[in-house]
Coordinates of C-alpha atoms in Angstrom, one line a residue:
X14 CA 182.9 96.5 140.4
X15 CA 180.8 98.9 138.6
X16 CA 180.5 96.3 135.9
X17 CA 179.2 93.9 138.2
X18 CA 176.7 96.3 139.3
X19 CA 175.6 97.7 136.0
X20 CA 175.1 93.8 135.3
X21 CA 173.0 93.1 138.4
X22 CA 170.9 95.8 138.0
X23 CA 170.1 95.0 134.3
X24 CA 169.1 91.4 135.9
X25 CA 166.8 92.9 138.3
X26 CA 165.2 95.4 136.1
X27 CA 165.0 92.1 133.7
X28 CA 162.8 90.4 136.9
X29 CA 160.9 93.2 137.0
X30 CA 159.6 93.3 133.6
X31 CA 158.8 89.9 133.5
X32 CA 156.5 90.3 136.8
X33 CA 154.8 93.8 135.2
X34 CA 154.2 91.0 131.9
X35 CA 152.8 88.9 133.7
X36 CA 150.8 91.2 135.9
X37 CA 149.6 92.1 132.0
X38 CA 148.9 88.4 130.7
X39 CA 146.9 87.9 134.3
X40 CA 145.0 91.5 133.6
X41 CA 144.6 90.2 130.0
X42 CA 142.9 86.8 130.9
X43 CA 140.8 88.6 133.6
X44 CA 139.3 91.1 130.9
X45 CA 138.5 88.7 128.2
X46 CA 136.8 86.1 130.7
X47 CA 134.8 88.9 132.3
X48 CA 136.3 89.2 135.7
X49 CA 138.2 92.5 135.4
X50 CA 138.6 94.7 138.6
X51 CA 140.5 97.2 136.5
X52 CA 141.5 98.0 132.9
X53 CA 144.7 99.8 132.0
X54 CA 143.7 102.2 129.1
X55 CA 146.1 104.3 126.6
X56 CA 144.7 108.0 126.5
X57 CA 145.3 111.1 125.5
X58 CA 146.3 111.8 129.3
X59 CA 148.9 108.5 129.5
X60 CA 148.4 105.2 130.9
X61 CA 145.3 105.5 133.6
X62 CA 143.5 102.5 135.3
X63 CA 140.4 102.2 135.7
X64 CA 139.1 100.3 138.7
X65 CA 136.0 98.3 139.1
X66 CA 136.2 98.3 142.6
X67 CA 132.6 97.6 143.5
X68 CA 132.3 95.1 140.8
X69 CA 131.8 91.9 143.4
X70 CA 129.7 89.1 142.7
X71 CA 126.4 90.4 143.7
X72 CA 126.4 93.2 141.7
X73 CA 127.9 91.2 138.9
X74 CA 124.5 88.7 139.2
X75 CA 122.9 91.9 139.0
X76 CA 124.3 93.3 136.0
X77 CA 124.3 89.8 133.9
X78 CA 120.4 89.2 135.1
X79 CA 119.4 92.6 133.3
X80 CA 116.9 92.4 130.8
X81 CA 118.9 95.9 129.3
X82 CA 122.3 95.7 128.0
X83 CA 124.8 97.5 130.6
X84 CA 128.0 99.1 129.8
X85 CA 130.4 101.0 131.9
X86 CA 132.7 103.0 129.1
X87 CA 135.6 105.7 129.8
X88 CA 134.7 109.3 128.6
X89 CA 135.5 109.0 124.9
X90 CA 133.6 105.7 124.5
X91 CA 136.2 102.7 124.9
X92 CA 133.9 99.6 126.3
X93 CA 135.3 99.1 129.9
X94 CA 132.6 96.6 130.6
X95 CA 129.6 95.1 128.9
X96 CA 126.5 92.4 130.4
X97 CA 125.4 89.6 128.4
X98 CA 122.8 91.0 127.1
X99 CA 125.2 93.7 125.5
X100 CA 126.8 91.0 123.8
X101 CA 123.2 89.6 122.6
X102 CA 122.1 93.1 121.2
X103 CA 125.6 92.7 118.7
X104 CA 125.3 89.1 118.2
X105 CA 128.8 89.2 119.5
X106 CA 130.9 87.3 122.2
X107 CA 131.6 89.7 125.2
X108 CA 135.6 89.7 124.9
X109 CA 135.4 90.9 121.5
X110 CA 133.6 93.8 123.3
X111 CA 135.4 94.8 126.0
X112 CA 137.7 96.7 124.6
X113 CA 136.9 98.1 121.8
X114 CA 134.7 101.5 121.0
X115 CA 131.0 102.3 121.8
X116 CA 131.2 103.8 117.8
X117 CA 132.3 100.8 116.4
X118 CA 129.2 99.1 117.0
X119 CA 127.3 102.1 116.0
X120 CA 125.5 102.9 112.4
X121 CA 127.7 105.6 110.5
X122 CA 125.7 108.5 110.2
X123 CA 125.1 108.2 114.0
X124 CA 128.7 108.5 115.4
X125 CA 129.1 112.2 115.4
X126 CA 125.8 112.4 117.5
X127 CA 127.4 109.4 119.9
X128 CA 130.5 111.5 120.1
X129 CA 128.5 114.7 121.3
X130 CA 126.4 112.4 124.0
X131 CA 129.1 111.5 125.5
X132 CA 131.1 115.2 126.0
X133 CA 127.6 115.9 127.5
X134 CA 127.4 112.7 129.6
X135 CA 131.2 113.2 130.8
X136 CA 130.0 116.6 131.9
X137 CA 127.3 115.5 134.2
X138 CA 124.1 115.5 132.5
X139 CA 122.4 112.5 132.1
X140 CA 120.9 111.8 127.9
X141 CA 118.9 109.7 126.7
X142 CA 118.7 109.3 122.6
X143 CA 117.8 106.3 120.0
X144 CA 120.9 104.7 118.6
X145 CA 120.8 101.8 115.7
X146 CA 123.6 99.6 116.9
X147 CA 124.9 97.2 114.3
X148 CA 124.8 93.9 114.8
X149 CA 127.7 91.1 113.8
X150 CA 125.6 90.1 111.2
X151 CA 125.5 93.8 109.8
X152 CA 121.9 94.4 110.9
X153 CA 120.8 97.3 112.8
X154 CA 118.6 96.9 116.3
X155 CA 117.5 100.3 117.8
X156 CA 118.1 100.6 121.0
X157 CA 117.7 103.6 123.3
X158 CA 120.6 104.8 124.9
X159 CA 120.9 106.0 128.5
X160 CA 124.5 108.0 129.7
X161 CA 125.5 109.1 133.1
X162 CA 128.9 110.1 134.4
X163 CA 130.2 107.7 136.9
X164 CA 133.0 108.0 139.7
X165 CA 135.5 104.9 139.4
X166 CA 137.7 105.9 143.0
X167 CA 139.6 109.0 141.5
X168 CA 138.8 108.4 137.6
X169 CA 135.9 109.1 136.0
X170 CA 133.8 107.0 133.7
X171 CA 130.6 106.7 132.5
X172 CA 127.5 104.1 132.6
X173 CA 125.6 103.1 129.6
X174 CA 121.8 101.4 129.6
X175 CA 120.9 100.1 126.3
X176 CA 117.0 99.3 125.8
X177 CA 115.6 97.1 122.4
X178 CA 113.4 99.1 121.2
X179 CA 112.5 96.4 118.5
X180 CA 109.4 94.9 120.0
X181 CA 108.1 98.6 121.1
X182 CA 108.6 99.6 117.7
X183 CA 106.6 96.8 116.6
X184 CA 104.2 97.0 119.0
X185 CA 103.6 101.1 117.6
X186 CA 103.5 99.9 114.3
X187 CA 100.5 97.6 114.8
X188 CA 98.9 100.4 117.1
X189 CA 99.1 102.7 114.0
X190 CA 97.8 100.0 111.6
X191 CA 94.8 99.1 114.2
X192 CA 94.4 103.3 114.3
X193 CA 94.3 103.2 110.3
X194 CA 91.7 100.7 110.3
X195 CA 89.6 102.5 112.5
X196 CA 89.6 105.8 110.8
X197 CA 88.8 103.1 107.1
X198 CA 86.0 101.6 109.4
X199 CA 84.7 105.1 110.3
X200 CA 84.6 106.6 106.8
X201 CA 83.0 103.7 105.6
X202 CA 80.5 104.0 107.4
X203 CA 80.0 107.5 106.5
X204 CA 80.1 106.9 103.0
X205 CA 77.7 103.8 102.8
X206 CA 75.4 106.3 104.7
X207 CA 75.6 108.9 102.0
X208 CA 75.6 106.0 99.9
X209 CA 72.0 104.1 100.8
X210 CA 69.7 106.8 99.8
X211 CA 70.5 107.4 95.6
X212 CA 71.0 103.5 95.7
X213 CA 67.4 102.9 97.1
X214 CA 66.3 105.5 93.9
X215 CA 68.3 103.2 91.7
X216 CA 67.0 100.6 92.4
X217 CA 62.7 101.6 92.7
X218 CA 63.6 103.4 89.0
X219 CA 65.1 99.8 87.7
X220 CA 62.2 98.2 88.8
X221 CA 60.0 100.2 86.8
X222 CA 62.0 100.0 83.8
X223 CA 62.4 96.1 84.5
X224 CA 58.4 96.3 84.0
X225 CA 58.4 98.4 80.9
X226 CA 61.5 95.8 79.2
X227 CA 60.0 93.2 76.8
X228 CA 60.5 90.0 77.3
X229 CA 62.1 89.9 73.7
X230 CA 64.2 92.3 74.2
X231 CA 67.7 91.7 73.1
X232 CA 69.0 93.5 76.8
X233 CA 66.7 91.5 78.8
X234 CA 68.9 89.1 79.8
X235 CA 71.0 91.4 81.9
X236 CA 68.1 91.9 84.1
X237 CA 68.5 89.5 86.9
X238 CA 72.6 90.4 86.6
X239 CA 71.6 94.0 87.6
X240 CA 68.7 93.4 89.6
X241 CA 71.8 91.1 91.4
X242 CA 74.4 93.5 91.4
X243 CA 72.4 96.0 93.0
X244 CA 71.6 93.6 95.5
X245 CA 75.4 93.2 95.9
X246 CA 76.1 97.1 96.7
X247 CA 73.0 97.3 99.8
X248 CA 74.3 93.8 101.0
X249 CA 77.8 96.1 101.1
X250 CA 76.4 98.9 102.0
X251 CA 75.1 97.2 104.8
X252 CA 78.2 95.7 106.2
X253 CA 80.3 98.6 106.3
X254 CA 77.6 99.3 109.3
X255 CA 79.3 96.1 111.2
X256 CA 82.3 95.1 109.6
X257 CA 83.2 92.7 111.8
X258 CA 80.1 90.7 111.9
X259 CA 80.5 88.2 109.4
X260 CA 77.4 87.1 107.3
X261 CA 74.8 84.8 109.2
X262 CA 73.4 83.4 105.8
X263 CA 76.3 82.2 103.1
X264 CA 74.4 82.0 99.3
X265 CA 76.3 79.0 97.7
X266 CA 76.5 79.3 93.7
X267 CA 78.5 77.4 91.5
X268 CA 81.6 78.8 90.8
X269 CA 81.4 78.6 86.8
X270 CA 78.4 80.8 87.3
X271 CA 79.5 83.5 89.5
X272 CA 82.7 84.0 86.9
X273 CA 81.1 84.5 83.3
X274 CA 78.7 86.6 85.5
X275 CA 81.4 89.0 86.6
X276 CA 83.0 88.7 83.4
X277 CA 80.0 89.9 81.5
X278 CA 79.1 92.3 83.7
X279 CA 82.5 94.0 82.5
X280 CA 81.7 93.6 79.1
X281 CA 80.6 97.2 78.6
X282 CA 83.9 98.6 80.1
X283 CA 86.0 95.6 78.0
X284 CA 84.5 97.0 74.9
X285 CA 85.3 100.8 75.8
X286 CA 88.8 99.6 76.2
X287 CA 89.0 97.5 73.6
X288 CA 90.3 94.6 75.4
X289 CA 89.3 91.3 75.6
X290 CA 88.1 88.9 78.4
X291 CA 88.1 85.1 78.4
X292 CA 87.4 83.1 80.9
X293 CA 88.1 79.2 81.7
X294 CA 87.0 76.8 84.3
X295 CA 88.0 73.3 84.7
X296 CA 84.5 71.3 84.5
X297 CA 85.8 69.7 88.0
X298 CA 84.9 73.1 89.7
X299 CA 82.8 74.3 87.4
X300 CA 79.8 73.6 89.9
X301 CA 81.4 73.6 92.9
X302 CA 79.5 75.9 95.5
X303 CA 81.0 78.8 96.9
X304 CA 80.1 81.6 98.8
X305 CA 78.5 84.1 95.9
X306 CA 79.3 87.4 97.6
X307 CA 83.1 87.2 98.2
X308 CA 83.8 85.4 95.3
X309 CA 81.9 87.9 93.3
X310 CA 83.8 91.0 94.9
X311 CA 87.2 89.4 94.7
X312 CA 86.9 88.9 90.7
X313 CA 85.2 92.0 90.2
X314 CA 88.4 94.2 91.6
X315 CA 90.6 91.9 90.0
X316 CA 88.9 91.6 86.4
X317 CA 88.6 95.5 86.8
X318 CA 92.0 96.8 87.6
X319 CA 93.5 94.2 85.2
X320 CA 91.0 95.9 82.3
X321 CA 92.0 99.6 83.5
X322 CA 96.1 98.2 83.1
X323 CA 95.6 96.4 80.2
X324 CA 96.7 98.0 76.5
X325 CA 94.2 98.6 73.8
X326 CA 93.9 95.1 71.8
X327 CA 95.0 93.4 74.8
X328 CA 93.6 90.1 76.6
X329 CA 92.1 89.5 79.9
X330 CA 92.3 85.5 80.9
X331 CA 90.8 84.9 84.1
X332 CA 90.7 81.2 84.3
X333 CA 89.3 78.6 87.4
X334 CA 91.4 75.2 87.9
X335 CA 92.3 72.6 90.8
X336 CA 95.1 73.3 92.7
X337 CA 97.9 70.3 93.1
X338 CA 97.3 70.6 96.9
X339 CA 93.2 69.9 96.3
X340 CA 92.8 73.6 96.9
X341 CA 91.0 75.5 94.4
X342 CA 93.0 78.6 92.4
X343 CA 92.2 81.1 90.2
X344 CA 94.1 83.1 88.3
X345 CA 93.4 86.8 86.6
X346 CA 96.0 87.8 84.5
X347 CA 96.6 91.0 82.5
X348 CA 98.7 92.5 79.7
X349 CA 99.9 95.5 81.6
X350 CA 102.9 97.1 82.1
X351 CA 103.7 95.4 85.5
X352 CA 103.9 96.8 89.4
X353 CA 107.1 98.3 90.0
X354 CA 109.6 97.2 92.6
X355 CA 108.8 100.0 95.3
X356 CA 105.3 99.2 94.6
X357 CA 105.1 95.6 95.5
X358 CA 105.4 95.7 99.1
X359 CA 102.2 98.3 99.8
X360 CA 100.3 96.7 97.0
X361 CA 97.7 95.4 99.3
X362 CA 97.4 98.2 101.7
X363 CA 93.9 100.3 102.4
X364 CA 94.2 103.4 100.1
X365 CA 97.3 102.5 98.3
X366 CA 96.9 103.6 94.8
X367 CA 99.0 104.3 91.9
X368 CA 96.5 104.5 89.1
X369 CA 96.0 108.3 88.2
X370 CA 93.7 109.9 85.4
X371 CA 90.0 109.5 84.5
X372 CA 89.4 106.2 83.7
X373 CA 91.4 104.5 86.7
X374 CA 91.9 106.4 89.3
X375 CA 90.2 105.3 92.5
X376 CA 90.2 105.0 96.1
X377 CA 93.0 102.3 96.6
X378 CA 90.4 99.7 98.1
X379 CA 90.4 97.3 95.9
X380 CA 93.0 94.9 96.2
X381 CA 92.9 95.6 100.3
X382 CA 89.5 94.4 100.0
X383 CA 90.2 91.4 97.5
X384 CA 93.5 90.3 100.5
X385 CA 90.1 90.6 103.7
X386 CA 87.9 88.6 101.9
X387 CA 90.3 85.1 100.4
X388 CA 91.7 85.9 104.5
X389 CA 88.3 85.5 105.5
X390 CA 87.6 82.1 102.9
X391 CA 90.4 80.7 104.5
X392 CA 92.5 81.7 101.8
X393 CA 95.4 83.5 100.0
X394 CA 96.2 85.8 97.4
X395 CA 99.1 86.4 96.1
X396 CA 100.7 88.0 92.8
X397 CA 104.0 87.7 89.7
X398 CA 105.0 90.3 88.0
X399 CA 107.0 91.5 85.0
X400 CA 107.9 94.6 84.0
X401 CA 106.2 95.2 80.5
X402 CA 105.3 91.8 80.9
X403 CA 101.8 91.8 82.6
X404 CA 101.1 91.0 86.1
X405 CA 99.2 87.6 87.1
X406 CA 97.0 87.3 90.6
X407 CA 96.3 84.2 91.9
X408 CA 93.8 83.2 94.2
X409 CA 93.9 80.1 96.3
X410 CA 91.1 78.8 98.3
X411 CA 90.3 75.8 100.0
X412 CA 87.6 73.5 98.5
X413 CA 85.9 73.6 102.1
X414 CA 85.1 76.8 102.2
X415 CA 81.5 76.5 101.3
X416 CA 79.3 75.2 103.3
X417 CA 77.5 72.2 102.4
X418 CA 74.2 73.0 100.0
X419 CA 72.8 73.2 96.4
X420 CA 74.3 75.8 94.3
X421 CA 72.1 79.1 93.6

């Protein structure tokens, strides 16, 4: 009799379990399609359920139309629920969220601070703090994150608001930059100021020396190149005062001109350094007519860093040729020692400088200005590099730029 008992108690307990399994499988399918009313969760305090009692279908729409990603989590950080924008943030489906652990989808060195948020969440204070999460694809989006202790019926819990910061971040990042530009615009200013007066002595004390030259003279030739290049500095000088006004009047010279120009007017500083220059331009745009001034300021900071880089005995080519798109490209290459790998990426930025010493340190204006002006021609510059190989900028502009007319 006992036996029989014993046997038919086994049997029931045996129907029990198989309801409680599939009460589980049921639970199971319910979390991992997003319609959970409660989650059972192993703790450090036994089996507890958590119940998402007001979790109805309005305040589901609510939650999934939510431009922040939405959480609810227990008290040490399990993922009891998570919106779809949560699962966008990871670059993640949502059931291989739900479930898992707030840290697991936080960077490494941040965890121990997660960890401390949420002790001081789960003790009623609400925190706010910047997290990187990481992403599915192993990349990190900051986002900031927003605790408060929740009350689930008799268990508590604790709501999570994540914000992308990405586009804010951005957003700061330009503000700075615009602010940078600013403060460069400023100073110029202030130094072309200090700047005009000794260049107006310069240039009345050239013109009487002009009238003293003899015609002969083996020096007179570089006359009119001065005379020009000091025409160049107040035309400068004068458009740090409006730097956003472009120039009514474009002088058009021929390109072949505008490059032996430049390169002779470094001929001085190419002998100090004992390095040579040689310049080459396809006759097809030998005479093709560009704007004088930018050209002239792009090749003279490119011509003149490459000499400052360059070794003793080395070679300068700058040369002038047709582009296979019809664009126009020119190319200044130098002997140097390269731009090193941490230095590529700022190479082009206002002040950025790693020349040092005497002979070629400066303000780290150079190339900025040399990357405004091809922007402005409707061009680009861009540059290759090899360490202890030499570096080579290249210049590509569009035939167009100049506005029809006879060269200078």
């Amino acid at each position: 009799m006992n036996d029989e008992t014993s046997a038919e108690d086994y049997w029931l307990q045996i129907g029990d379990l198989r309801v409680a399994l599939h009460e589980g499988q049921e639970l199971l399918a319910a979390l991992h399609t997003g319609q959970v009313d409660g989650v059972l969760v192993h703790g450090p305090h036994g089996v507890q359920i958590y119940s998402l009692k007001g979790a109805d279908d309005s305040f589901r729409l609510v939650m999934e139309c939510m431009n922040e990603g939405a959480m609810i989590l227990t008290e040490d950080g399990g993922i009891l629920y998570g919106n779809r924008t949560c699962a966008a943030m990871l670059d993640c489906a949502l059931d291989m969220i739900v479930g898992t652990d707030l840290s697991a989808h936080v960077a490494g060195p941040h965890r121990a601070r997660l960890t401390q948020l949420l002790v001081e969440a789960a003790q009623g204070v609400s925190v706010k703090a910047e997290i990187p999460l990481v992403r599915n694809d192993g990349r990190t989006t900051p986002v900031q994150l927003s605790l408060s202790r929740l009350q689930l019926e008799d268990t508590a819990a604790i709501s999570a608001v994540l914000t992308d910061l990405t586009e804010s971040k951005q957003a700061m990042a330009a503000l700075h930059k615009l602010e940078q530009l600013a403060s460069v615009g400023r100073m110029a200013a202030q130094v072309a100021h200090e700047i005009n007066g000794p260049l107006a002595g310069i240039k009345n004390a050239f013109e009487l020396l002009k009238r003293d030259l003899p015609d002969g003279h083996r020096y007179a030739a570089y006359v009119p190149r001065i005379e020009q290049e000091i025409d160049r500095i107040a035309r400068i000088v004068r458009q740090t005062f409006d730097m956003s006004r472009p120039e009514n009047e474009v002088e058009l010279q021929a390109l072949e001109r505008i490059v032996h120009d430049v390169a002779a007017l470094q001929g001085i500083a190419s002998e100090r350094q004992a390095v040579r220059i040689e310049a080459q331009v396809e006759p097809q745009c030998a005479n093709l007519p560009v704007p004088g001034h930018p050209l002239r300021q792009i090749l003279y900071n490119l011509i003149r860093n490459a000499l400052d880089l360059s070794p003793e005995g080395g070679v300068v080519r700058v040369t002038v040729c047709g582009a296979m798109d019809g664009r126009v490209l020119i190319s200044v290459i130098d002997e140097g020692p390269g731009i090193p790998e941490d230095v590529q990426p700022h190479i082009f930025k206002p002040f950025f400088s790693t020349k040092t010493g005497a002979r070629t340190s400066g303000m780290g204006l150079g190339l900025s200005i040399c990357h405004d002006l091809a922007t402005h021609l409707g061009g680009t510059i861009t540059f290759t590099t090899e360490p202890g190989q030499g570096t080579e900028f290249r210049v590509e502009l569009p035939r167009e730029m100049a506005r029809p007319g006879r060269p200078a």
